[in-house]
Short mmCIF file of N, CA and C and ligand atoms in Angstrom, two decimals:
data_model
loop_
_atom_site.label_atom_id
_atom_site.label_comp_id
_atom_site.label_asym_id
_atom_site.label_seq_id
_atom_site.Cartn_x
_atom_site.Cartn_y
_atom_site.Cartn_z
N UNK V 1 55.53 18.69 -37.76
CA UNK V 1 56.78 18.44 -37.06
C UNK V 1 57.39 19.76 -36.63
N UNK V 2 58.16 19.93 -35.52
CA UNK V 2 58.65 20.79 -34.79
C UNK V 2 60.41 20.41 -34.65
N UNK V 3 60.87 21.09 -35.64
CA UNK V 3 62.39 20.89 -35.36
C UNK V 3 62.84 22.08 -34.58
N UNK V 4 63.73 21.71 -33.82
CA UNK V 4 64.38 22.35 -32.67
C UNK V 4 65.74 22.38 -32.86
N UNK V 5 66.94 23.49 -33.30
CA UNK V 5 68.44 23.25 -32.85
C UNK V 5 69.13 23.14 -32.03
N UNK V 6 69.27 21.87 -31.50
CA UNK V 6 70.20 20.81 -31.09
C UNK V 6 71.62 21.37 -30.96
N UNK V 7 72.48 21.59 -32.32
CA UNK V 7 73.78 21.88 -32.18
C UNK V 7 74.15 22.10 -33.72
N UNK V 8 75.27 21.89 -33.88
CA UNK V 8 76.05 22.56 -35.19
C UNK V 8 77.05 21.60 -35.39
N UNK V 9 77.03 21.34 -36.89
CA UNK V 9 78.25 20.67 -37.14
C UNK V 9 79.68 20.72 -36.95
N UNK V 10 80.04 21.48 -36.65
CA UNK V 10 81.17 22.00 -35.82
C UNK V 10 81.60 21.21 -34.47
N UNK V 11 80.58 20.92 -33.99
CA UNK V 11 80.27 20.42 -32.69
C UNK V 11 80.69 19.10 -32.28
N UNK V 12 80.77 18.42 -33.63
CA UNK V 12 80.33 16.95 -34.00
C UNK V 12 81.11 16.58 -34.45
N UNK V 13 81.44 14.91 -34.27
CA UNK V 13 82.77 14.39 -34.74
C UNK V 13 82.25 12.90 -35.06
N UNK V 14 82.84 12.61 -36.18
CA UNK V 14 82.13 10.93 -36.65
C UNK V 14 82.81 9.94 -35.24
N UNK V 15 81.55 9.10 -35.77
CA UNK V 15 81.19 8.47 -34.38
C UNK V 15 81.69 8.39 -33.06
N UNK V 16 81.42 10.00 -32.97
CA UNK V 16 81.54 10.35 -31.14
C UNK V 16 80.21 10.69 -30.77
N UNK V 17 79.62 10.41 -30.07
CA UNK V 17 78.18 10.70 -29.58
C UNK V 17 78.18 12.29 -28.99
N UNK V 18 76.78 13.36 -29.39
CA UNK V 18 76.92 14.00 -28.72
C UNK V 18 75.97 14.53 -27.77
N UNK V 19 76.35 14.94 -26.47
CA UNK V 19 74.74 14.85 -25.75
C UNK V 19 74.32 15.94 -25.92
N UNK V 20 73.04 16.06 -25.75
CA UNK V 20 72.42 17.56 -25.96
C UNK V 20 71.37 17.13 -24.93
N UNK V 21 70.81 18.01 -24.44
CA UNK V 21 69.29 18.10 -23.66
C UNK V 21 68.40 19.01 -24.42
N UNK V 22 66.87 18.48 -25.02
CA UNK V 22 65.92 19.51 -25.33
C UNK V 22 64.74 19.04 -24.61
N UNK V 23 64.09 20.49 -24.29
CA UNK V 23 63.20 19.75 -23.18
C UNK V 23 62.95 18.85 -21.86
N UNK V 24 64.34 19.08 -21.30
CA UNK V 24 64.41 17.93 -20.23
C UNK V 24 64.78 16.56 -20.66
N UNK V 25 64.73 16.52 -22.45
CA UNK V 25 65.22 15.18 -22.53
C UNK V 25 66.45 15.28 -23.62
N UNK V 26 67.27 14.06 -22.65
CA UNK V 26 68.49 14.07 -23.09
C UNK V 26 68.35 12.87 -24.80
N UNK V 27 69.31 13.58 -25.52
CA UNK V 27 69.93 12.88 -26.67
C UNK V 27 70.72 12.58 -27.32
N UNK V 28 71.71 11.84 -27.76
CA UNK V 28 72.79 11.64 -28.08
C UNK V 28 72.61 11.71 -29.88
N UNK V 29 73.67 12.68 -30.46
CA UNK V 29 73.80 12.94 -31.54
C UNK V 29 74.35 12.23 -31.76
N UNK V 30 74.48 11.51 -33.00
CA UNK V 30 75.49 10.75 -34.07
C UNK V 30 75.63 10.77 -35.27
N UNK V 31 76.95 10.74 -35.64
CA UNK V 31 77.01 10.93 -36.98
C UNK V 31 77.51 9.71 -37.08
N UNK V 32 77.31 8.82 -38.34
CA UNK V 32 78.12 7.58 -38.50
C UNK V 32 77.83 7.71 -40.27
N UNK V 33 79.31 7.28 -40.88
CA UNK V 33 79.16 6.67 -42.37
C UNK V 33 77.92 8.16 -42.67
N UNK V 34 78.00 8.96 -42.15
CA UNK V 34 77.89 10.55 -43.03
C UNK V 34 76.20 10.72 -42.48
N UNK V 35 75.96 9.98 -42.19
CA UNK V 35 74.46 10.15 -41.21
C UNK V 35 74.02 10.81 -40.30
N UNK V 36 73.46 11.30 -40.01
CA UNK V 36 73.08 11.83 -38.77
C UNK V 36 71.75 10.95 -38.09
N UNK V 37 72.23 10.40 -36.77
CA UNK V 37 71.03 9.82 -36.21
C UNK V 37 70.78 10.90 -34.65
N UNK V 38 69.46 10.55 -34.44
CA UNK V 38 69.59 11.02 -32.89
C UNK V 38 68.59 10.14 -31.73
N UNK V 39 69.26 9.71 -30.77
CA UNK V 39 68.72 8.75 -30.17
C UNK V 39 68.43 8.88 -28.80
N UNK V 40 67.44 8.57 -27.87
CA UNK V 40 67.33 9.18 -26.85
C UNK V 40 68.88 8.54 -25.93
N UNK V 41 69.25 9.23 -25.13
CA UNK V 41 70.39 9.32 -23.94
C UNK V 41 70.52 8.81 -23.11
N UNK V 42 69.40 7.49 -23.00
CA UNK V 42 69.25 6.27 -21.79
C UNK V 42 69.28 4.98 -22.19
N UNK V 43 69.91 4.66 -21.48
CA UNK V 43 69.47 3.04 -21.90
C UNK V 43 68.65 2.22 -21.44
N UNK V 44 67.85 1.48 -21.90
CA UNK V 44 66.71 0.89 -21.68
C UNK V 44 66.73 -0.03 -20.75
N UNK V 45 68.01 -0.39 -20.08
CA UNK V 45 68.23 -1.76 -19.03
C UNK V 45 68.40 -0.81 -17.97
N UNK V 46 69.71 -0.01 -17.87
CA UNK V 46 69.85 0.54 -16.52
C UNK V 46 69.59 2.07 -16.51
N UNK V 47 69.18 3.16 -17.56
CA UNK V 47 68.95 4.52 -17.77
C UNK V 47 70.40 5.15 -17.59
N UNK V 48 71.71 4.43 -18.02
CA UNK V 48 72.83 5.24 -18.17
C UNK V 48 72.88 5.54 -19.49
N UNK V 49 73.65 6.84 -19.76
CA UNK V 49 73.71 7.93 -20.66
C UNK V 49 74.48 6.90 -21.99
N UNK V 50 73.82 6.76 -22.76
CA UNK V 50 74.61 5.66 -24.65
C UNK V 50 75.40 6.63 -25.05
N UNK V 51 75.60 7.68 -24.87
CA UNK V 51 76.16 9.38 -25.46
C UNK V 51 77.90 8.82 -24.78
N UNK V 52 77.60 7.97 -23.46
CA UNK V 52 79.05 7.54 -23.02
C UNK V 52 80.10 6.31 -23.98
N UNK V 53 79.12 5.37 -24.54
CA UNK V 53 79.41 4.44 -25.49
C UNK V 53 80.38 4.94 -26.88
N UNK V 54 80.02 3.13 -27.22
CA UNK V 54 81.16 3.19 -28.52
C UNK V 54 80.06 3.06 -29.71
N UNK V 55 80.83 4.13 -31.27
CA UNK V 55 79.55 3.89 -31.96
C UNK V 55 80.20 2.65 -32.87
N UNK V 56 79.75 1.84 -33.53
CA UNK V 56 80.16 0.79 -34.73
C UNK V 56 78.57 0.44 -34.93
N UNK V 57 79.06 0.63 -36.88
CA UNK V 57 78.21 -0.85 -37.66
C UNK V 57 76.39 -0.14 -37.10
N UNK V 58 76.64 1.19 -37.16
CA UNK V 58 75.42 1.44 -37.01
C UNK V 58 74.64 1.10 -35.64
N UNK V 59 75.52 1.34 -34.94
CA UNK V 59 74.84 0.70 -33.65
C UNK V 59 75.61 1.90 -32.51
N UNK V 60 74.59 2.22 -31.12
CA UNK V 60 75.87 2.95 -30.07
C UNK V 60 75.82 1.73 -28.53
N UNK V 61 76.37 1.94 -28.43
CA UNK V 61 77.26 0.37 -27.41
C UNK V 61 76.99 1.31 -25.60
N UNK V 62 76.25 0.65 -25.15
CA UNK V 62 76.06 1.30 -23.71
C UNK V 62 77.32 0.47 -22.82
N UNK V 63 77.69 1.57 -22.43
CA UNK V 63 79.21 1.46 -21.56
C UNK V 63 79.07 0.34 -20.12
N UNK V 64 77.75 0.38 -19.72
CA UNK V 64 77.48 -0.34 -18.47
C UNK V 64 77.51 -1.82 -18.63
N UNK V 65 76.92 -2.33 -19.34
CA UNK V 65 76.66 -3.91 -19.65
C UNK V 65 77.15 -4.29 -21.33
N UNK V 66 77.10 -3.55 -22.36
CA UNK V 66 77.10 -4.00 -23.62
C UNK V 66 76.30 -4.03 -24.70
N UNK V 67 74.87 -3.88 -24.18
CA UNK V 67 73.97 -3.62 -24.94
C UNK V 67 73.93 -2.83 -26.16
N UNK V 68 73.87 -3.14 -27.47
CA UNK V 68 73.86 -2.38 -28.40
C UNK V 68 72.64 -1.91 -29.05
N UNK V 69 71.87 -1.05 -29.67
CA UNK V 69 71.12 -0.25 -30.00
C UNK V 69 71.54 0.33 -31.25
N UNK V 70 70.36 -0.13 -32.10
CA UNK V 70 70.22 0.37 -33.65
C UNK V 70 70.23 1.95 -33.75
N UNK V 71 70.97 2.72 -34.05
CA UNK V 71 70.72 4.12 -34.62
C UNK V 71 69.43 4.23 -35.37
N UNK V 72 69.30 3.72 -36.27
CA UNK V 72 68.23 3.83 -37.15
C UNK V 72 66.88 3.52 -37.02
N UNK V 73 66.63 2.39 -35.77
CA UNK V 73 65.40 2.60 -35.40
C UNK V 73 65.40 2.26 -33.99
N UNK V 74 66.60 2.01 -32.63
CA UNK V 74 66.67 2.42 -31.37
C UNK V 74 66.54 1.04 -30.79
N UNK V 75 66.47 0.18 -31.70
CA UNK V 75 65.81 -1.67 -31.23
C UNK V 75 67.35 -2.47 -30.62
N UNK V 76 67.40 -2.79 -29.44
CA UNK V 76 68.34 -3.36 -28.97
C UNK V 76 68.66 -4.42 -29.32
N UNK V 77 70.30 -4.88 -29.93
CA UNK V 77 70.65 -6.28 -30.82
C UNK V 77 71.20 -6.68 -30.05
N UNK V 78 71.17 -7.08 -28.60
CA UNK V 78 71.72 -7.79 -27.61
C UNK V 78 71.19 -7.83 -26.17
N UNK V 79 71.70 -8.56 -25.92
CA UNK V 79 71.43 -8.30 -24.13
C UNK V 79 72.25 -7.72 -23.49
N UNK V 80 72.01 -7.31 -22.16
CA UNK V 80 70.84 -7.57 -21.55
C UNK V 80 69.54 -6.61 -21.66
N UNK V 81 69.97 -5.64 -22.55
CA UNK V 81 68.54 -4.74 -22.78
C UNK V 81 67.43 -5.90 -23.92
N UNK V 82 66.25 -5.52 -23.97
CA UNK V 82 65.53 -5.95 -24.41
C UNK V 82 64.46 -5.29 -24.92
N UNK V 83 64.22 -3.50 -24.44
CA UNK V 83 63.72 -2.78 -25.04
C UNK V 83 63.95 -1.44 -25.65
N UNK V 84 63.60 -1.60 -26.45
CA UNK V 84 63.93 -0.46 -27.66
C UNK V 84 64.15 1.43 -26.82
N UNK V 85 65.08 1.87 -27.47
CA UNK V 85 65.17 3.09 -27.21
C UNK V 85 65.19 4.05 -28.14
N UNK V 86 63.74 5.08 -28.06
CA UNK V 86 63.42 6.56 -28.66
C UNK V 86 64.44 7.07 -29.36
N UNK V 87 64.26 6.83 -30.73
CA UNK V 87 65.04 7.50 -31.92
C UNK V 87 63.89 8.80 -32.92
N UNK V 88 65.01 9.79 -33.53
CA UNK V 88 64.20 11.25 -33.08
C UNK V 88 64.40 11.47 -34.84
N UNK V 89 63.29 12.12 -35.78
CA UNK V 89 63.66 12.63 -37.09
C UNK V 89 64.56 13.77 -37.09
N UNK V 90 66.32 13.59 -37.65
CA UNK V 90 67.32 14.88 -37.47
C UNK V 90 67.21 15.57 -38.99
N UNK V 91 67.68 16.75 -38.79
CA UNK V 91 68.21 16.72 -40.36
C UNK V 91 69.22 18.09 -39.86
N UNK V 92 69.56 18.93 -41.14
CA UNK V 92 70.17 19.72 -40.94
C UNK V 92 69.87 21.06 -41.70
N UNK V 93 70.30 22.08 -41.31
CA UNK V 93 69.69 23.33 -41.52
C UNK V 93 70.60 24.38 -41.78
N UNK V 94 71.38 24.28 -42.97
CA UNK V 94 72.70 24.87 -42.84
C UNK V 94 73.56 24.10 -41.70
N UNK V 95 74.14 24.30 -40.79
CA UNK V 95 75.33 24.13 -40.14
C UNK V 95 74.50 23.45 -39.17
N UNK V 96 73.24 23.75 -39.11
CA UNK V 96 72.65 24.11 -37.56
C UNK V 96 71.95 22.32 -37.67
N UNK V 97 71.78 21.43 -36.52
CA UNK V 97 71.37 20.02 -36.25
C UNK V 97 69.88 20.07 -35.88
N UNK V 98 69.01 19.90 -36.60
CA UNK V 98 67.88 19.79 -35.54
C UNK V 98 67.29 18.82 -35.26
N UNK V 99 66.45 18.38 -34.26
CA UNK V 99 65.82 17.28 -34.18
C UNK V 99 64.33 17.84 -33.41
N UNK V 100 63.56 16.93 -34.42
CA UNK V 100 62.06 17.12 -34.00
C UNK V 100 61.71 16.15 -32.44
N UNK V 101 61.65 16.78 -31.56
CA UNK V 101 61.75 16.01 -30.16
C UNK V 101 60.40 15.99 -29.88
N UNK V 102 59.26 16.47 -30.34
CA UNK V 102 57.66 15.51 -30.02
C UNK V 102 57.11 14.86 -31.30
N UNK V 103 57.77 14.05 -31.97
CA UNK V 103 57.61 13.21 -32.92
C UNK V 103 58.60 12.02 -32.84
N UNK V 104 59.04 11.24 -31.85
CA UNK V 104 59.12 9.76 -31.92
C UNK V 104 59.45 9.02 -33.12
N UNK V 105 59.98 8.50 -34.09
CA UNK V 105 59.81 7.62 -35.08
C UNK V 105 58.94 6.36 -34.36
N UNK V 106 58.04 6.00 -34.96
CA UNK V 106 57.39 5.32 -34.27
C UNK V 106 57.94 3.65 -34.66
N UNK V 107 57.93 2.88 -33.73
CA UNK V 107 58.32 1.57 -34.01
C UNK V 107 57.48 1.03 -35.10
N UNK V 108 56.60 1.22 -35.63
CA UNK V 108 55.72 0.89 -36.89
C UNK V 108 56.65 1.22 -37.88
N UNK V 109 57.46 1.68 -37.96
CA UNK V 109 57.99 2.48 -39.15
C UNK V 109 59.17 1.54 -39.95
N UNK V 110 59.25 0.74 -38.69
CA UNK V 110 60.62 -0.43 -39.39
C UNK V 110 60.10 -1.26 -39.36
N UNK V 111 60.93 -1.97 -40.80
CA UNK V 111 59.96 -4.01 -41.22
C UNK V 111 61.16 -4.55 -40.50
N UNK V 112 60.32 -5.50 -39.41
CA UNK V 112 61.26 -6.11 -38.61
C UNK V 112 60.82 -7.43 -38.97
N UNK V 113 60.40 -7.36 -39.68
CA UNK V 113 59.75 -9.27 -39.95
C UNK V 113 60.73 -10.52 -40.59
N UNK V 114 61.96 -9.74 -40.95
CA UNK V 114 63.18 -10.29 -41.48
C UNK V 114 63.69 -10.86 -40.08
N UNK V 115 63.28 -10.16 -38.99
CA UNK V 115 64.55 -10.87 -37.67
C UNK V 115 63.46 -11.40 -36.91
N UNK V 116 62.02 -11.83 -37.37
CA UNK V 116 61.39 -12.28 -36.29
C UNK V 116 61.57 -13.93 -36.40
N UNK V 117 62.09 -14.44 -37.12
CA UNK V 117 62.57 -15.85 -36.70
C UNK V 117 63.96 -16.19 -36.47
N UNK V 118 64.95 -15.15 -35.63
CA UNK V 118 66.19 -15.18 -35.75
C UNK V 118 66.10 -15.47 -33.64
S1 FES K 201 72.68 -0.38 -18.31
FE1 FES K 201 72.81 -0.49 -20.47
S2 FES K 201 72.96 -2.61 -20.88
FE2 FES K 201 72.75 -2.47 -18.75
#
């Protein structure tokens, strides 16, 4: 894994999204309930920026339609999105945010078998 600094806690404010670009790709930082998530910066229905949204309940809320999106593993709990959006391994490094941006959490990684008859 290749962690990269992102930003600094300083920077960051509970659940305000923050955008960063590494590599040409954009990501929205979050802190929620003392977490740090980082999630890619598009949304999966129309490619507007989630970094603009509201965060709650573990979720960031895309400003265009409503669509909400799991922090924790990027899987959309509403419509009208329907596909999942690129969530990134963060941690922290002293002050400093990093996120490993060519390592993906891979959708294998979450048991979704609890919501597959919902
Ligand atoms: S653009 Fe995000 S839900 Fe439509």
């Amino acid at each position: 894994m290749s962690f990269v600094v992102v930003g600094t806690l300083e920077e960051l404010s509970d659940d305000i999204p923050l955008p960063v670009e590494v590599d040409d790709v954009g990501l929205a930082i979050v802190r929620h309930d003392g977490e740090l998530f980082a999630i890619r910066d598009e949304c999966s229905h129309a490619r507007v920026p989630l970094s603009e949204g509201d965060v709650e309940d573990c979720t960031i809320e895309c400003y265009l339609h409503g669509s909400r999106f799991d922090l924790r593993t990027g899987a959309a709990t509403n419509l009208p999105a329907t596909q999942r959006v690129p969530v990134f391994p963060v941690r922290l490094d002293g002050d400093d945010i990093c996120v490993d941006i060519e390592n993906p959490i891979p959708a294998t990684s979450f048991d979704t078998t609890d919501n597959q008859e919902l």
